[in-house]
PDB file of C-alpha atoms in Angstrom:
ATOM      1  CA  UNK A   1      28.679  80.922 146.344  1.00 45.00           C
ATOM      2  CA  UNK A   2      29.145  83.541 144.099  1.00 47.00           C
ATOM      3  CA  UNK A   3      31.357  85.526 146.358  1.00 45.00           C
ATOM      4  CA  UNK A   4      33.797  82.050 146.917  1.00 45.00           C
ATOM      5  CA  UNK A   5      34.456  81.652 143.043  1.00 47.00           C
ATOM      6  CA  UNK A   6      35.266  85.293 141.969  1.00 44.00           C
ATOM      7  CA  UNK A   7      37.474  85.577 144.919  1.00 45.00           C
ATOM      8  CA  UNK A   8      38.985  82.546 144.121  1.00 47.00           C
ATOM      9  CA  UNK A   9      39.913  83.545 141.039  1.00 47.00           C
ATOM     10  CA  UNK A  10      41.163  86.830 141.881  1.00 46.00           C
ATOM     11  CA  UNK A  11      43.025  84.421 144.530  1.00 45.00           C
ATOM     12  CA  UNK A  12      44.662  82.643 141.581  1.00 47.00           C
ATOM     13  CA  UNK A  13      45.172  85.711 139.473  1.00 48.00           C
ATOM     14  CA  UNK A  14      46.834  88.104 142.273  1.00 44.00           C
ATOM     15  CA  UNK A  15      48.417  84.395 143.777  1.00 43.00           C
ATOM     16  CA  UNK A  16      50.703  83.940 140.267  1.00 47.00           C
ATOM     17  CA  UNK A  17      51.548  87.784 140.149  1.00 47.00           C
ATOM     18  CA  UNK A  18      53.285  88.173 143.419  1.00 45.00           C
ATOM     19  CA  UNK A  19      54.085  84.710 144.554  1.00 50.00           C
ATOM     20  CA  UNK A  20      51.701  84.348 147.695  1.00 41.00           C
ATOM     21  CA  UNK A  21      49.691  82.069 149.559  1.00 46.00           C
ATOM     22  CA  UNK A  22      46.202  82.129 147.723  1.00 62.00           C
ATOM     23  CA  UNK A  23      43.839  82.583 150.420  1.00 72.00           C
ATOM     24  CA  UNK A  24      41.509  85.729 150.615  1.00 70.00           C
ATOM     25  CA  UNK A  25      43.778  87.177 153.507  1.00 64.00           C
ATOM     26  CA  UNK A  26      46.685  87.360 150.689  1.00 65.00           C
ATOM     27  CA  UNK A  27      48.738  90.391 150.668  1.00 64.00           C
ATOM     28  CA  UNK A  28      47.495  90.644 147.038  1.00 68.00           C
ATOM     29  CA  UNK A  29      44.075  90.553 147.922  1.00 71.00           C
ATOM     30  CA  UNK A  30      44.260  93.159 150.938  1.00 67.00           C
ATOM     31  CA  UNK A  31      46.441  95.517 148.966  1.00 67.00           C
ATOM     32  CA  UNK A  32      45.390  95.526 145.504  1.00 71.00           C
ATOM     33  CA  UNK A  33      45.924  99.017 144.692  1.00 67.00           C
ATOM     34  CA  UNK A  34      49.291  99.138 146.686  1.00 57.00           C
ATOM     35  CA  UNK A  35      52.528  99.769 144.513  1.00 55.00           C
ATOM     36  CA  UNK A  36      54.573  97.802 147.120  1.00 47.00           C
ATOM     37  CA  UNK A  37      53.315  94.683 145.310  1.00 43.00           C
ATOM     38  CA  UNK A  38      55.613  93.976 142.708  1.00 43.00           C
ATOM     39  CA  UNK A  39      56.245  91.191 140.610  1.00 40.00           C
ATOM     40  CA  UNK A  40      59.591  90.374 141.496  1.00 36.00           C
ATOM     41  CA  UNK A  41      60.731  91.038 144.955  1.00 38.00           C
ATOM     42  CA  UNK A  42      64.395  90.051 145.157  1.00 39.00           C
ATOM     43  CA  UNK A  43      65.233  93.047 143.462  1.00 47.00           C
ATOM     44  CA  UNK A  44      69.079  94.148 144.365  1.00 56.00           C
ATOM     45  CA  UNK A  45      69.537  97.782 144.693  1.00 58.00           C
ATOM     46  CA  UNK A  46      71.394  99.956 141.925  1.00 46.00           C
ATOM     47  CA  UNK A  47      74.773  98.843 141.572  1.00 51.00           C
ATOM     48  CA  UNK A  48      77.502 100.521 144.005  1.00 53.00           C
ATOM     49  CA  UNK A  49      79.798 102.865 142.591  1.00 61.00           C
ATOM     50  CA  UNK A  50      82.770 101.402 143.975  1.00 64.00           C
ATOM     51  CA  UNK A  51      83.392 104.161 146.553  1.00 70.00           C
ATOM     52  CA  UNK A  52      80.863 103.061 149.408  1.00 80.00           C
ATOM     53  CA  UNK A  53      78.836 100.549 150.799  1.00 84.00           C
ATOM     54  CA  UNK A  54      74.859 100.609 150.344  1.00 85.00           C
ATOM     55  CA  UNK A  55      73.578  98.555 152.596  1.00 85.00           C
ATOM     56  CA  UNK A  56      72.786  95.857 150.765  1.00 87.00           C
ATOM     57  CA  UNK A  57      73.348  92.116 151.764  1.00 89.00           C
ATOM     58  CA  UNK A  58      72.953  89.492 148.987  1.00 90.00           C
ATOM     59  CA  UNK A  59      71.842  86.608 151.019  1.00 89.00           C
ATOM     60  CA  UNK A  60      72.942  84.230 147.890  1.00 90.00           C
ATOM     61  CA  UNK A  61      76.158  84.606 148.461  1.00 91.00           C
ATOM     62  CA  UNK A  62      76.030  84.004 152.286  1.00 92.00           C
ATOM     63  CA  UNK A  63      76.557  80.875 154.371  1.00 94.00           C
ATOM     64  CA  UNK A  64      74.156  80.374 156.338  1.00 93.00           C
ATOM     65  CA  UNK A  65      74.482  77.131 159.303  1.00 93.00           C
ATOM     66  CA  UNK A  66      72.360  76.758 161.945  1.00 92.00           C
ATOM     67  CA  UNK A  67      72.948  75.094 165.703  1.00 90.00           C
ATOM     68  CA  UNK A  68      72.064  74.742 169.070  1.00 88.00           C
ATOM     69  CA  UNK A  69      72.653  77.928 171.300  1.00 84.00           C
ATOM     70  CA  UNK A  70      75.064  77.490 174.174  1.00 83.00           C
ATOM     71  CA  UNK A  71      72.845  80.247 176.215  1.00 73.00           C
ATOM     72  CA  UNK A  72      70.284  79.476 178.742  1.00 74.00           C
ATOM     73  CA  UNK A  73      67.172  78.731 178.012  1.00 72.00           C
ATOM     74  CA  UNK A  74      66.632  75.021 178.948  1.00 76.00           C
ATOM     75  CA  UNK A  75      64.734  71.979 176.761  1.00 79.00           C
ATOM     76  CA  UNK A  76      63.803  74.708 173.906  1.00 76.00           C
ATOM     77  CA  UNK A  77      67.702  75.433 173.728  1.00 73.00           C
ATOM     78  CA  UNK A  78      68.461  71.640 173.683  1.00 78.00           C
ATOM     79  CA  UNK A  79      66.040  70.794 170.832  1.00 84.00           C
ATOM     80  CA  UNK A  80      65.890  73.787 168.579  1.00 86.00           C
ATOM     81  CA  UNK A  81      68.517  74.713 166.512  1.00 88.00           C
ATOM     82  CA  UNK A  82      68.359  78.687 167.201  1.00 88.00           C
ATOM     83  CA  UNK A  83      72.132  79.803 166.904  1.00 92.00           C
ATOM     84  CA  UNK A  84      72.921  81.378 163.956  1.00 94.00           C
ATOM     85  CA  UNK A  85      76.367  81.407 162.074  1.00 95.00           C
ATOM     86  CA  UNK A  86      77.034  83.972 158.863  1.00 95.00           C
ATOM     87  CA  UNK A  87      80.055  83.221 156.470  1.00 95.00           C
ATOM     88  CA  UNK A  88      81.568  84.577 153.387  1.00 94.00           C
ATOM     89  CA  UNK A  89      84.411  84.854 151.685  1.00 95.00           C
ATOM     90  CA  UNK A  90      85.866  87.937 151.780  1.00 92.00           C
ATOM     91  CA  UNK A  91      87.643  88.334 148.596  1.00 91.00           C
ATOM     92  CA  UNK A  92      85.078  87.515 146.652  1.00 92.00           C
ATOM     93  CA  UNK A  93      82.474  89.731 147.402  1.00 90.00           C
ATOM     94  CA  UNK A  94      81.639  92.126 145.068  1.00 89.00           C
ATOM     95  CA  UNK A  95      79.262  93.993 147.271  1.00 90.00           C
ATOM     96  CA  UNK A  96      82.117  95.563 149.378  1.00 90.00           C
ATOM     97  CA  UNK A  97      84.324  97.888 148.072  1.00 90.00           C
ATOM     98  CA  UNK A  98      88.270  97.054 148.242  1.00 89.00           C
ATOM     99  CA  UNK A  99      89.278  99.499 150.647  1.00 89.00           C
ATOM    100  CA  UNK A 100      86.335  98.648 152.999  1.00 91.00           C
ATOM    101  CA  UNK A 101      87.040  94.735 152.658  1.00 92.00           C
ATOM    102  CA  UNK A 102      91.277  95.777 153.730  1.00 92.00           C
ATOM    103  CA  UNK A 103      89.806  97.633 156.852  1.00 91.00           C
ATOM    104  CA  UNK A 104      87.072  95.107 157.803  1.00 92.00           C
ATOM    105  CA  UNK A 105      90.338  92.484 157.544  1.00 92.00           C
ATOM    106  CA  UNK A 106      92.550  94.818 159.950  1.00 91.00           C
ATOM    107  CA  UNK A 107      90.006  95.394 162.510  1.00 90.00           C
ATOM    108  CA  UNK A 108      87.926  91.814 162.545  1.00 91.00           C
ATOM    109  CA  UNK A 109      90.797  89.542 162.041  1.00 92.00           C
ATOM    110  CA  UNK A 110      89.586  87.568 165.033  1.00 93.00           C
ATOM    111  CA  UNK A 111      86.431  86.708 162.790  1.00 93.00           C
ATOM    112  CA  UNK A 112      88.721  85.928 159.348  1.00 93.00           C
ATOM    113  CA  UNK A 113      89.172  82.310 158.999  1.00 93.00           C
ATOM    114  CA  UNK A 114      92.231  80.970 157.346  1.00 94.00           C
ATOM    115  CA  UNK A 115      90.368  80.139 154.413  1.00 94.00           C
ATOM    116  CA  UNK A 116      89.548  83.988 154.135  1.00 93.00           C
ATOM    117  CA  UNK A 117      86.030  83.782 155.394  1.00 95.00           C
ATOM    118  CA  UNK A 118      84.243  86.511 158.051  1.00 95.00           C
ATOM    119  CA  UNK A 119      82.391  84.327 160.581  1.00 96.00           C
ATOM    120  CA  UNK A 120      79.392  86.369 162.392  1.00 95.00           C
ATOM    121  CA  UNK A 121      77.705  83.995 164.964  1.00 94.00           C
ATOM    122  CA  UNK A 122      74.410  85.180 166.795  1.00 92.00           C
ATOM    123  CA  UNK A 123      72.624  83.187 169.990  1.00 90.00           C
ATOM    124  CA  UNK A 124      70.970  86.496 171.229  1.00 89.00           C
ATOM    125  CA  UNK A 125      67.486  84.999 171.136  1.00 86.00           C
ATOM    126  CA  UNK A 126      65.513  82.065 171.280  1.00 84.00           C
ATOM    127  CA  UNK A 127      64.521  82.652 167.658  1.00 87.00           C
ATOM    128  CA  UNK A 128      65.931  81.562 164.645  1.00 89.00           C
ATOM    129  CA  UNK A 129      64.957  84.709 162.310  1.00 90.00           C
ATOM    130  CA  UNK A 130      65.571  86.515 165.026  1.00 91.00           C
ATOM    131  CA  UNK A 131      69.105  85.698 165.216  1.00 91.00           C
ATOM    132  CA  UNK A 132      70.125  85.675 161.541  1.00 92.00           C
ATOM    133  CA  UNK A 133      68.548  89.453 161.859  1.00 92.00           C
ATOM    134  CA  UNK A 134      70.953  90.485 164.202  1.00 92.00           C
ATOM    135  CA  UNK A 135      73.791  88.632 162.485  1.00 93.00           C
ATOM    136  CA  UNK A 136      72.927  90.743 159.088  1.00 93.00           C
ATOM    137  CA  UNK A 137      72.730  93.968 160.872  1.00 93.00           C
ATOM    138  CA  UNK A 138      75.826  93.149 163.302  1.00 94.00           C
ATOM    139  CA  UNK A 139      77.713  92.589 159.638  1.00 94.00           C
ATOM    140  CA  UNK A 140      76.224  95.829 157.843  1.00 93.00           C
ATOM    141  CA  UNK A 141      77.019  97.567 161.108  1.00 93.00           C
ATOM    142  CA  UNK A 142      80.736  96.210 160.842  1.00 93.00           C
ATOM    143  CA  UNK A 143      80.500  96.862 157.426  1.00 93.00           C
ATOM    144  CA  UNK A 144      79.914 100.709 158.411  1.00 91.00           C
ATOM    145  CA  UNK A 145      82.161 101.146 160.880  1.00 90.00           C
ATOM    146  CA  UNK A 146      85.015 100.006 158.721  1.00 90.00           C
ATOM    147  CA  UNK A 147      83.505 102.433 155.962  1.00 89.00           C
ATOM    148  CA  UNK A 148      84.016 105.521 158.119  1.00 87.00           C
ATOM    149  CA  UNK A 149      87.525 104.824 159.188  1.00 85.00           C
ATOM    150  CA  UNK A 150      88.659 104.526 155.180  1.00 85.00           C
ATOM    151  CA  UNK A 151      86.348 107.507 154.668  1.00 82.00           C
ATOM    152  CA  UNK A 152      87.699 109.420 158.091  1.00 77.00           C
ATOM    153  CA  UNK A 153      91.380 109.625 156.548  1.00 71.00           C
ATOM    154  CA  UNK A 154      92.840 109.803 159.731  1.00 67.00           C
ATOM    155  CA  UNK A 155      93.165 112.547 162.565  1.00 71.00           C
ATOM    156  CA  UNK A 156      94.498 115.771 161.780  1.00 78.00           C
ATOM    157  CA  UNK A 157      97.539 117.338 163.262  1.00 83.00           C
ATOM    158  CA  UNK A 158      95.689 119.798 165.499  1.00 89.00           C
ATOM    159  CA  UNK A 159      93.208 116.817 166.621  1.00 86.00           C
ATOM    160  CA  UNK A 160      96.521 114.700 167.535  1.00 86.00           C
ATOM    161  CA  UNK A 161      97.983 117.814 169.444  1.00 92.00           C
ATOM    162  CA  UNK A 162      94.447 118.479 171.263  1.00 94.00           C
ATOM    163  CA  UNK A 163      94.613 115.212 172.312  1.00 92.00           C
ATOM    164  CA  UNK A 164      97.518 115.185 173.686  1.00 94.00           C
ATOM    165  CA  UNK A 165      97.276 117.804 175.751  1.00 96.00           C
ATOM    166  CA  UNK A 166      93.747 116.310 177.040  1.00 96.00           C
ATOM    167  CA  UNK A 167      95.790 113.345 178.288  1.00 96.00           C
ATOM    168  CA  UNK A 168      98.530 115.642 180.342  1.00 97.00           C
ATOM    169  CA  UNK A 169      96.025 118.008 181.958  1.00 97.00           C
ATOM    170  CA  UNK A 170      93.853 114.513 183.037  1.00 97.00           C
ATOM    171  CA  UNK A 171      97.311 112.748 184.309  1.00 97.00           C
ATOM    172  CA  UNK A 172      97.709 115.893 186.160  1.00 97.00           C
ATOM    173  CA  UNK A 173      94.654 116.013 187.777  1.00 97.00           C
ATOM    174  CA  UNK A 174      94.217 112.452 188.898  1.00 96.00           C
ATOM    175  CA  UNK A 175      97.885 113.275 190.712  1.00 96.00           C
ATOM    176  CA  UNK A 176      96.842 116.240 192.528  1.00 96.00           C
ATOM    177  CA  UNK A 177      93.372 114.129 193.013  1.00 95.00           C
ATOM    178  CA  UNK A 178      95.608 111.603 194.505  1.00 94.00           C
ATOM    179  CA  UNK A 179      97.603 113.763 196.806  1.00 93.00           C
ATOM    180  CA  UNK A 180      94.536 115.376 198.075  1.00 92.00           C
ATOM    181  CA  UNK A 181      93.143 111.851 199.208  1.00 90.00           C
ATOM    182  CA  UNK A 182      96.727 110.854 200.626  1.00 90.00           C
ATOM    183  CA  UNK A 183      96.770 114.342 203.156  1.00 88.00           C
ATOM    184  CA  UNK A 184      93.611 113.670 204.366  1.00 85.00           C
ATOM    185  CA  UNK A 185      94.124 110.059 204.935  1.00 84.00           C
ATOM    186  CA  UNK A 186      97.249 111.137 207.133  1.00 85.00           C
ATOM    187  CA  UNK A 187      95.587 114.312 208.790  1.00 78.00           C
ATOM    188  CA  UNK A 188      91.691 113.686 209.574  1.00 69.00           C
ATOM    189  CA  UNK A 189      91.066 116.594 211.519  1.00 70.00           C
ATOM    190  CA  UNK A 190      91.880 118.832 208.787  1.00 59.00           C
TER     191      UNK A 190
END
């Protein structure tokens, strides 16, 4: 009896600190000497410098719509809304740097609405959470990818001219390649 009221109150106590469920199996109440409880876990990351992208999402300034998956999976794909759809306007986020938000535009402009919004859609699972999951990391991986191109600066001249040379020498071996297979398709014996 004891026991029930003093862990209720440190139920309560812990339960207003970190905003959790107030049951004995709280993370409060497992962990109560952990430093990963914090009072205020929305905390955004330090500010970006301008330059590069941190990985941060802010899910605030997200749209987030939800719908039914056109993928197989029969009646749980009917009644449960597990397609997710991620939108935001482009311009006005402040969490990508300019030169990163020009790129993303050039390379995803299949995604860019009209309007100016990126459009992510995900139906890979049967899972709600699961879905929005991959649409945040298919967006920070977009996100990156776009962010090494500005940052790559473009091929040097001696890259170019390596390249180019790859691409004769592998014309000319398909053709010799393909005359081989032509000689002994005419002379089998050979």
């Amino acid at each position: 009896m004891i026991c029930k009221k003093v862990i209720g109150k440190l139920c309560c106590h812990f339960a207003s600190k970190s905003r959790c469920y107030g049951t004995r199996y709280s993370p409060a109440i497992l962990y109560q000497n952990s430093e990963r409880i914090t009072d205020n876990y929305a905390t955004s990351p330090s500010p970006i410098d301008g330059s590069s992208f941190n990985g941060y999402i802010p899910i605030k300034e997200l749209k987030i719509s939800c719908g039914t998956s056109s993928a197989p999976g029969g009646q749980n794909v009917n009644k449960r809304s597990t397609r997710v759809d991620v939108r935001f306007h482009l311009a006005s986020a402040e969490w990508i740097p300019d030169k990163i938000k020009q790129q993303l535009i050039e390379d995803f402009a299949h995604r860019v609405t009209k309007d100016g919004f990126l459009c992510i859609r995900s139906e890979r699972t049967r899972s709600q959470h699961l879905n929005l999951a991959d649409c945040l990391d298919k967006l920070r991986y977009s996100i990156r990818q776009s962010e090494k191109k500005v940052n790559s600066g473009g091929l040097s001249d001696e890259t170019l001219e390596q390249i180019k040379w790859r691409q004769i020498n592998a014309a000319r071996k398909r053709l010799e390649e393909k005359r081989w297979r032509s000689e002994k398709r005419r002379d089998p014996t050979s």
